[in-house]
mmCIF file of C-alpha atoms in Angstrom:
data_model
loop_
_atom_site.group_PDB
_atom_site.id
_atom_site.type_symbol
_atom_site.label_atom_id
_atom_site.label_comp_id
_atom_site.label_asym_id
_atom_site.label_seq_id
_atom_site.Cartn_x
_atom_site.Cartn_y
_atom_site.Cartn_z
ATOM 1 C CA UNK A 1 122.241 94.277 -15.639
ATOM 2 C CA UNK A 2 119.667 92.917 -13.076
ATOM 3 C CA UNK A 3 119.764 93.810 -9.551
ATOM 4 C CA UNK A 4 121.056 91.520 -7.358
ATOM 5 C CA UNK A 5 123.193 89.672 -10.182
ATOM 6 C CA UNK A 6 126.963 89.185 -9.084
ATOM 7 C CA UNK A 7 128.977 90.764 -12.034
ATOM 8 C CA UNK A 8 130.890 88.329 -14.678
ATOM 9 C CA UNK A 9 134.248 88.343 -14.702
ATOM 10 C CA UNK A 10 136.629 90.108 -17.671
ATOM 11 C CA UNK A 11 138.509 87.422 -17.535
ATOM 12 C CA UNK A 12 136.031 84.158 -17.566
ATOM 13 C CA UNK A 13 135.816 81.996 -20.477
ATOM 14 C CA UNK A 14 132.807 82.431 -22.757
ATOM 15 C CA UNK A 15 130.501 79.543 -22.670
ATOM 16 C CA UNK A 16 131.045 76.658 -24.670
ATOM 17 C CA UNK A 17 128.766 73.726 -25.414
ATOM 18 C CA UNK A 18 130.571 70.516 -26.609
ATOM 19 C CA UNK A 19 128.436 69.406 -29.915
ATOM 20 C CA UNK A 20 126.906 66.899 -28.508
ATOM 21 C CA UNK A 21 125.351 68.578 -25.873
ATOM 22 C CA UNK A 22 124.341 71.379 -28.219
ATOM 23 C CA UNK A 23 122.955 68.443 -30.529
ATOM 24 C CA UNK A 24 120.689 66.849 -26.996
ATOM 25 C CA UNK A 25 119.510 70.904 -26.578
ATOM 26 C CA UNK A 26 118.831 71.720 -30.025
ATOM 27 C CA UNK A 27 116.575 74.861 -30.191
ATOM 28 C CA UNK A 28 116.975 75.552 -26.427
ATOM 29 C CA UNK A 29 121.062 75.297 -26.773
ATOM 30 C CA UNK A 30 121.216 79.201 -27.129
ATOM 31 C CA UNK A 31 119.167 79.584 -24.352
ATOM 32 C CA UNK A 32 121.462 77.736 -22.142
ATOM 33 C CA UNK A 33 124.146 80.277 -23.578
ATOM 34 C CA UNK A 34 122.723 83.094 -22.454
ATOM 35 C CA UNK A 35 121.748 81.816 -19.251
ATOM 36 C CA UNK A 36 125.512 80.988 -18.958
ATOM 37 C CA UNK A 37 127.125 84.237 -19.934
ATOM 38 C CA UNK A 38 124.457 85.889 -18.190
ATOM 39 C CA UNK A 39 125.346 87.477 -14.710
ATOM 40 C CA UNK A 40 124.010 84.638 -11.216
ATOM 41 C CA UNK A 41 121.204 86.077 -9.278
ATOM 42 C CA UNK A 42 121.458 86.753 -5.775
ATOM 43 C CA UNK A 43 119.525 84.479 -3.643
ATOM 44 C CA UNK A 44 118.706 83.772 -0.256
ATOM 45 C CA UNK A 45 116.526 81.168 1.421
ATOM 46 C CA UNK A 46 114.765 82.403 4.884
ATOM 47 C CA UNK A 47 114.387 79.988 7.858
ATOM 48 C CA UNK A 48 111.008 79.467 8.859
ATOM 49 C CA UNK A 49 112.199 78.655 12.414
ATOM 50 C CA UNK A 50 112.983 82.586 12.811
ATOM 51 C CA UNK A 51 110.740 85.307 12.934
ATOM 52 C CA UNK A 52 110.819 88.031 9.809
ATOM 53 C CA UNK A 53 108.722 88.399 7.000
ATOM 54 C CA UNK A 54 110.984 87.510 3.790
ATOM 55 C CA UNK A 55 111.047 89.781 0.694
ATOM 56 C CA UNK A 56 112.247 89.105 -3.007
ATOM 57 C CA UNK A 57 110.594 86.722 -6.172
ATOM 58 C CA UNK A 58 109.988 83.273 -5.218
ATOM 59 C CA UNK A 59 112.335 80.399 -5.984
ATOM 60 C CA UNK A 60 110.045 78.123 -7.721
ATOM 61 C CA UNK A 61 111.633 75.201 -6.486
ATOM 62 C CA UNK A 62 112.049 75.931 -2.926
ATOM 63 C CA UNK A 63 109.587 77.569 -0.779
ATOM 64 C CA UNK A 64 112.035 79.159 1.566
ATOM 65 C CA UNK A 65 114.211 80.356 -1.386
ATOM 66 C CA UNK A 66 114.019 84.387 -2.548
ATOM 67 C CA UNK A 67 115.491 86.188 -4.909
ATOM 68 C CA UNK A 68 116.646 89.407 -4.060
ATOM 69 C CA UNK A 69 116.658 92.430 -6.289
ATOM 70 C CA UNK A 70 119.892 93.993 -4.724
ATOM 71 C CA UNK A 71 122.533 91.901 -3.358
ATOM 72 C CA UNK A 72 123.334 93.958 0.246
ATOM 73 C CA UNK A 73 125.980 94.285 2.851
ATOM 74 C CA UNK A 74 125.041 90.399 4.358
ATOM 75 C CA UNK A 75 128.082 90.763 6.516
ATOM 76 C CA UNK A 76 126.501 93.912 7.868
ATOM 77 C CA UNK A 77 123.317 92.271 8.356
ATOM 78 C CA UNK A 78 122.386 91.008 12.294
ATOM 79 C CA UNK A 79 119.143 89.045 10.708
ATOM 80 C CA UNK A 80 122.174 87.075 8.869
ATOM 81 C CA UNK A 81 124.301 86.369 11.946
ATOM 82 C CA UNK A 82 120.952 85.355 13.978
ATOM 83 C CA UNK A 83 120.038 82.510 11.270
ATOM 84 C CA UNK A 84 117.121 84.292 10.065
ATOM 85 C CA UNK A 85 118.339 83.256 6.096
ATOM 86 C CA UNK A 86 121.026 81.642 4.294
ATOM 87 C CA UNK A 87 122.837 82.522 1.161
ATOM 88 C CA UNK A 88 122.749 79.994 -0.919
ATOM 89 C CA UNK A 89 122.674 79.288 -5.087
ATOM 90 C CA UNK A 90 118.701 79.032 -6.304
ATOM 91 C CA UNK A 91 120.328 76.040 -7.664
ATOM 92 C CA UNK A 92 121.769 74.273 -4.830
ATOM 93 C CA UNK A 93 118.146 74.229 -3.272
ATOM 94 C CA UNK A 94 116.703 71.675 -5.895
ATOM 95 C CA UNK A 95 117.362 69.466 -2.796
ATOM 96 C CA UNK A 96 114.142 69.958 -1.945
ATOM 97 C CA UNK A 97 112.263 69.091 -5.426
ATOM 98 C CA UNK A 98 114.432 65.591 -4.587
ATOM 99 C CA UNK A 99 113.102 65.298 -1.249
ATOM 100 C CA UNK A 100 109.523 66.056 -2.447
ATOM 101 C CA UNK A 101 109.937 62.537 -4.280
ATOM 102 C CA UNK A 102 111.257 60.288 -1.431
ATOM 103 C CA UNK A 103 108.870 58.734 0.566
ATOM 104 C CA UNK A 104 110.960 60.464 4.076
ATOM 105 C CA UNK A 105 107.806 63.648 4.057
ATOM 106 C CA UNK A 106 106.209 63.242 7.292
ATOM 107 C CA UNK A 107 107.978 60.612 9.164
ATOM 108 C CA UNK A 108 110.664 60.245 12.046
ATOM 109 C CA UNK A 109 113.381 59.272 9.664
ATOM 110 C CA UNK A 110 117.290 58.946 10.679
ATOM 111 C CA UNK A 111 119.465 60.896 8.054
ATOM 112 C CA UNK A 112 122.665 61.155 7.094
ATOM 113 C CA UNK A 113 124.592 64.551 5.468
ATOM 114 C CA UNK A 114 128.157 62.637 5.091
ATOM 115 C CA UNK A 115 129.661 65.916 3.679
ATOM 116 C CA UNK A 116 127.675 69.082 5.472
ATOM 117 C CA UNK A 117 130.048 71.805 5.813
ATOM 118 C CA UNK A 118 129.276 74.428 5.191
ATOM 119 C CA UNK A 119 125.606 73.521 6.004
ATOM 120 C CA UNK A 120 123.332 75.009 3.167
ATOM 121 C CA UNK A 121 121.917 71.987 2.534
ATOM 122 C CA UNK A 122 122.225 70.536 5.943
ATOM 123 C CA UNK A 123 119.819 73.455 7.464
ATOM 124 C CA UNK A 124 117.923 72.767 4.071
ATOM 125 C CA UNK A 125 117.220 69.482 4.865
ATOM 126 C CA UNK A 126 116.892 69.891 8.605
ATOM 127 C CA UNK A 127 113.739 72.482 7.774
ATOM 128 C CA UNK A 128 112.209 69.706 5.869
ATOM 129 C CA UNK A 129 112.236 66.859 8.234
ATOM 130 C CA UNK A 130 109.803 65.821 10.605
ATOM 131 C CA UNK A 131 109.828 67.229 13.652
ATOM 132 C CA UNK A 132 110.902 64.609 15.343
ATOM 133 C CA UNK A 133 113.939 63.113 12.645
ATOM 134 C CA UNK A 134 117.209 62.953 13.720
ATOM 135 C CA UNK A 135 119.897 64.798 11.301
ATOM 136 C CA UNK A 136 123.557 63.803 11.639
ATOM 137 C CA UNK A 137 125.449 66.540 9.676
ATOM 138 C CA UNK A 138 128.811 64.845 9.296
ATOM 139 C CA UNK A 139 132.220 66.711 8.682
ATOM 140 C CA UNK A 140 135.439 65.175 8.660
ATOM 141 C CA UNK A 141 137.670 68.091 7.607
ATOM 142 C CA UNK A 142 138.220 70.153 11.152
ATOM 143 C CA UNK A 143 139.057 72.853 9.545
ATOM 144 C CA UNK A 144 135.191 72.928 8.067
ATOM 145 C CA UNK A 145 133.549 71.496 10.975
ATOM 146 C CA UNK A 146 133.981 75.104 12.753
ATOM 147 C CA UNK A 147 131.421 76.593 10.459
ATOM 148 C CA UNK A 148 129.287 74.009 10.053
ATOM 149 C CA UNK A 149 128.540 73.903 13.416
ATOM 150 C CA UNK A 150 127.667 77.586 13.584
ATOM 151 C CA UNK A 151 125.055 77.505 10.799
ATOM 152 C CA UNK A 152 123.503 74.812 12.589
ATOM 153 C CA UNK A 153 123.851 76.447 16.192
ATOM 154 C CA UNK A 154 122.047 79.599 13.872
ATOM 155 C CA UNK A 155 119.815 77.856 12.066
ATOM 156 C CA UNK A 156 118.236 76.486 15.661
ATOM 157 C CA UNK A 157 116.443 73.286 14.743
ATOM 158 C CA UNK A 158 117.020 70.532 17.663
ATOM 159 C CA UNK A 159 117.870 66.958 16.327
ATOM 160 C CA UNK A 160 120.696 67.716 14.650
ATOM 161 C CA UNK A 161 124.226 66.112 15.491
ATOM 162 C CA UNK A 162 127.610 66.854 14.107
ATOM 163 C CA UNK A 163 129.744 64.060 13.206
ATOM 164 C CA UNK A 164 132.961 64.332 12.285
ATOM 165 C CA UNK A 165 133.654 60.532 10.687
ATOM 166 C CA UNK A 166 135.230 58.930 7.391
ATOM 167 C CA UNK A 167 132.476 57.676 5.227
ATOM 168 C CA UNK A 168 134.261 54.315 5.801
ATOM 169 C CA UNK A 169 132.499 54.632 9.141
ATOM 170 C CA UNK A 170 129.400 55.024 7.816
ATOM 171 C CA UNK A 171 129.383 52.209 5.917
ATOM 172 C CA UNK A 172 131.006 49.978 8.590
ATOM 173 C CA UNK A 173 127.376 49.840 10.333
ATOM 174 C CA UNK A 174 124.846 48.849 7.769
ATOM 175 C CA UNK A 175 121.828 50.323 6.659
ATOM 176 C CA UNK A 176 121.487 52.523 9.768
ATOM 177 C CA UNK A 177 119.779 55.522 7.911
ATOM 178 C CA UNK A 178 116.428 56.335 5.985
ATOM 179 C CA UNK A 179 118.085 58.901 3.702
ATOM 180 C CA UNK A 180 122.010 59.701 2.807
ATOM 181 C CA UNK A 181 122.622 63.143 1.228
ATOM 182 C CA UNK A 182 126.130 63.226 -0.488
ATOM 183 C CA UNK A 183 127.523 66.264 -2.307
ATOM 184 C CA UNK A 184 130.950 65.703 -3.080
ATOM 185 C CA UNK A 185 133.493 65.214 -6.217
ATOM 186 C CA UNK A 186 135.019 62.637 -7.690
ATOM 187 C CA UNK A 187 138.318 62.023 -6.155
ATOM 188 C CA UNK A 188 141.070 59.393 -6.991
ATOM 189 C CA UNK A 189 140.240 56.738 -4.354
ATOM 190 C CA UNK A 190 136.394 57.490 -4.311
ATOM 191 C CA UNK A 191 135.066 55.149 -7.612
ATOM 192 C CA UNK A 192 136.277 52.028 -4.907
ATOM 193 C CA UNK A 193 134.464 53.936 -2.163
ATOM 194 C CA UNK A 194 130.865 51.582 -0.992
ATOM 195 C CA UNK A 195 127.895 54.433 -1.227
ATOM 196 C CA UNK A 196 125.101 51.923 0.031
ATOM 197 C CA UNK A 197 123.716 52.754 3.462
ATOM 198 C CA UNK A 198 119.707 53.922 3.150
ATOM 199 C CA UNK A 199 116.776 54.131 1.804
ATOM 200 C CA UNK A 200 117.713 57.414 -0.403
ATOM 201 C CA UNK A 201 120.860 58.889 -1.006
ATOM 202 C CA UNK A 202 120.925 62.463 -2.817
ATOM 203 C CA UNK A 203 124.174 62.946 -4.663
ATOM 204 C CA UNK A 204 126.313 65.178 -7.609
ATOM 205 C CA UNK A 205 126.529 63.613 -11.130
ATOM 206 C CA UNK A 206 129.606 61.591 -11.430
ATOM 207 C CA UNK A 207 130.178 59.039 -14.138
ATOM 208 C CA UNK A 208 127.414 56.445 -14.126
ATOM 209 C CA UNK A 209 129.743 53.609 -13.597
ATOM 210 C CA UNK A 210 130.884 55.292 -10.578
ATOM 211 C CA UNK A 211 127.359 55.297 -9.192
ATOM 212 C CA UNK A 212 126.345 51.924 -8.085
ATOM 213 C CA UNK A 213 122.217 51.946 -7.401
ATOM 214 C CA UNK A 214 119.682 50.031 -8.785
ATOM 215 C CA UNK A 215 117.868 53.606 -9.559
ATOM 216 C CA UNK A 216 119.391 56.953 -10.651
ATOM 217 C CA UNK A 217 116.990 59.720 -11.058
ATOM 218 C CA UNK A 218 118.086 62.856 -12.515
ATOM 219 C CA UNK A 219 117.204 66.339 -11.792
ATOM 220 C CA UNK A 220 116.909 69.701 -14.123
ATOM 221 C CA UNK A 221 116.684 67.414 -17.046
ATOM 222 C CA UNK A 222 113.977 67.861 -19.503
ATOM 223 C CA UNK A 223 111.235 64.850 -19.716
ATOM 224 C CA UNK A 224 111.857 62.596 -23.062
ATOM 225 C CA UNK A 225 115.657 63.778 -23.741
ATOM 226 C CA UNK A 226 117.249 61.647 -20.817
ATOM 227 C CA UNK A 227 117.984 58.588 -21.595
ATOM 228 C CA UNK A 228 118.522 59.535 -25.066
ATOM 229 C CA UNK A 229 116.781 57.429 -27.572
ATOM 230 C CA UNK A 230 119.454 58.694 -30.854
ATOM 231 C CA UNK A 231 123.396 58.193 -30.359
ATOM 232 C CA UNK A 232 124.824 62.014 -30.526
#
C-alpha cells in the first residue's frame, strides 16, 4: 500500500462499471478499476499567503496541491490550525484547470461561491483571484457557516465576504457577478431552481436537462469520446 493512501474499507462495494460506460472506456475501463479499488491518496494544497516551504509530489493540476507520502496527525499540526494548507481531494482542486479557461485571470472580478462551506474551494478560488476581486463565500446552512468562516479567517486573504442567503436571492438581483461557483446535488425542488447570474458558473454534473446554459464544458473527460459520436 502507498504511503499516505487512506485504507479501503472491508466492507465497500467492489467497483462496478455499468456496460456502457465500460463500452465509452474500452481499453482504459480496467484502468479506471483499479484506480477505483485502489486506496485515495492523501493530499494537501499549501496557501501561498503563509510562509512554509511545502513538501510532497506535485498535483499536476493545481499548483498549490501536494501529495503527501504519509498521511500525519493534521489535528496535531499548528501549521494546519494557522491556514498554512488545506486538506482537500487532488480531485476537488480541478477548480483551478476550470478557472485557467475563463477569461476572470487577472482582473477585478465580483464572484460568487453560493454553496462554500466548508471552504476548500472557496480559499481555492480566493488564491486565484486578482488581488483586488471581491469573493462572496455564501452559506445558508448556520450550522456550516461556523466553519466556513474559520477557513477563511485562516486562510487570510482580504476581499472575501460571507453570505449567508438562499440562492433565490441571488438570482433576485441580476447578473451582479463575473463568475458563480456552484457545488451542490441535485435535490427535489432544485431542476425548477434559475442558475443564470454571471459570466461563468463552475458546477457538479447533474442531468443535462437540468443544466440550462448555452455552453457546458466538461472536465476529466478524454478529448474525442465526449459527445459520443456511436449510441452505447
Amino acid at each position: 500500500m502507498a504511503k499516505g493512501a487512506r485504507k479501503r474499507s472491508a466492507t465497500a462495494p467492489e467497483p462496478f462499471l455499468p456496460p456502457t460506460v465500460a463500452a465509452m472506456l474500452q481499453e482504459q475501463a480496467d484502468e479506471l478499476l483499479v484506480a477505483l479499488a485502489s486506496p485515495s491518496p492523501t493530499s494537501i494544497r499549501y496557501n501561498p499567503l503563509k510562509p512554509g516551504t511545502p513538501s510532497g509530489t506535485p498535483v499536476p493540476w493545481c499548483r498549490a496541491g501536494r501529495y503527501l507520502e504519509e498521511r500525519p496527525a493534521f489535528t496535531l499540526d499548528p501549521a494546519l490550525h494557522a491556514g498554512a494548507y488545506y486538506v482537500q481531494e487532488a480531485s476537488s482542486m480541478l477548480l483551478e484547470a476550470a478557472f485557467q479557461a475563463s477569461a476572470a485571470q487577472g482582473k477585478n472580478i465580483r464572484a460568487l461561491d453560493l454553496c462554500a462551506a466548508p471552504g476548500g474551494k472557496t480559499t481555492h478560488l480566493a488564491g486565484l483571484l486578482a488581488p483586488g476581486a471581491l469573493l462572496i463565500a455564501n452559506e445558508p446552512v448556520p450550522q456550516r457557516r461556523k466553519v466556513l468562516s474559520e477557513n477563511c479567517w485562516k486562510h487570510g486573504r482580504p476581499g472575501v465576504a460571507i453570505g449567508r442567503a438562499r440562492p433565490e436571492a441571488y438570482a433576485a438581483l441580476g447578473p451582479r457577478f463575473d463568475l458563480i461557483l456552484v457545488d451542490a446535488g441535485v435535490e427535489a425542488d432544485s431542476l425548477s431552481r434559475p442558475f443564470f447570474g454571471g459570466a461563468v458558473t463552475f458546477a457538479t454534473l447533474m442531468p443535462m436537462r437540468a443544466i440550462p446554459f448555452r455552453h457546458v464544458a466538461l472536465l476529466g473527460m478524454n478529448d474525442g469520446d465526449y459527445p459520443r459520436t456511436r449510441v452505447p
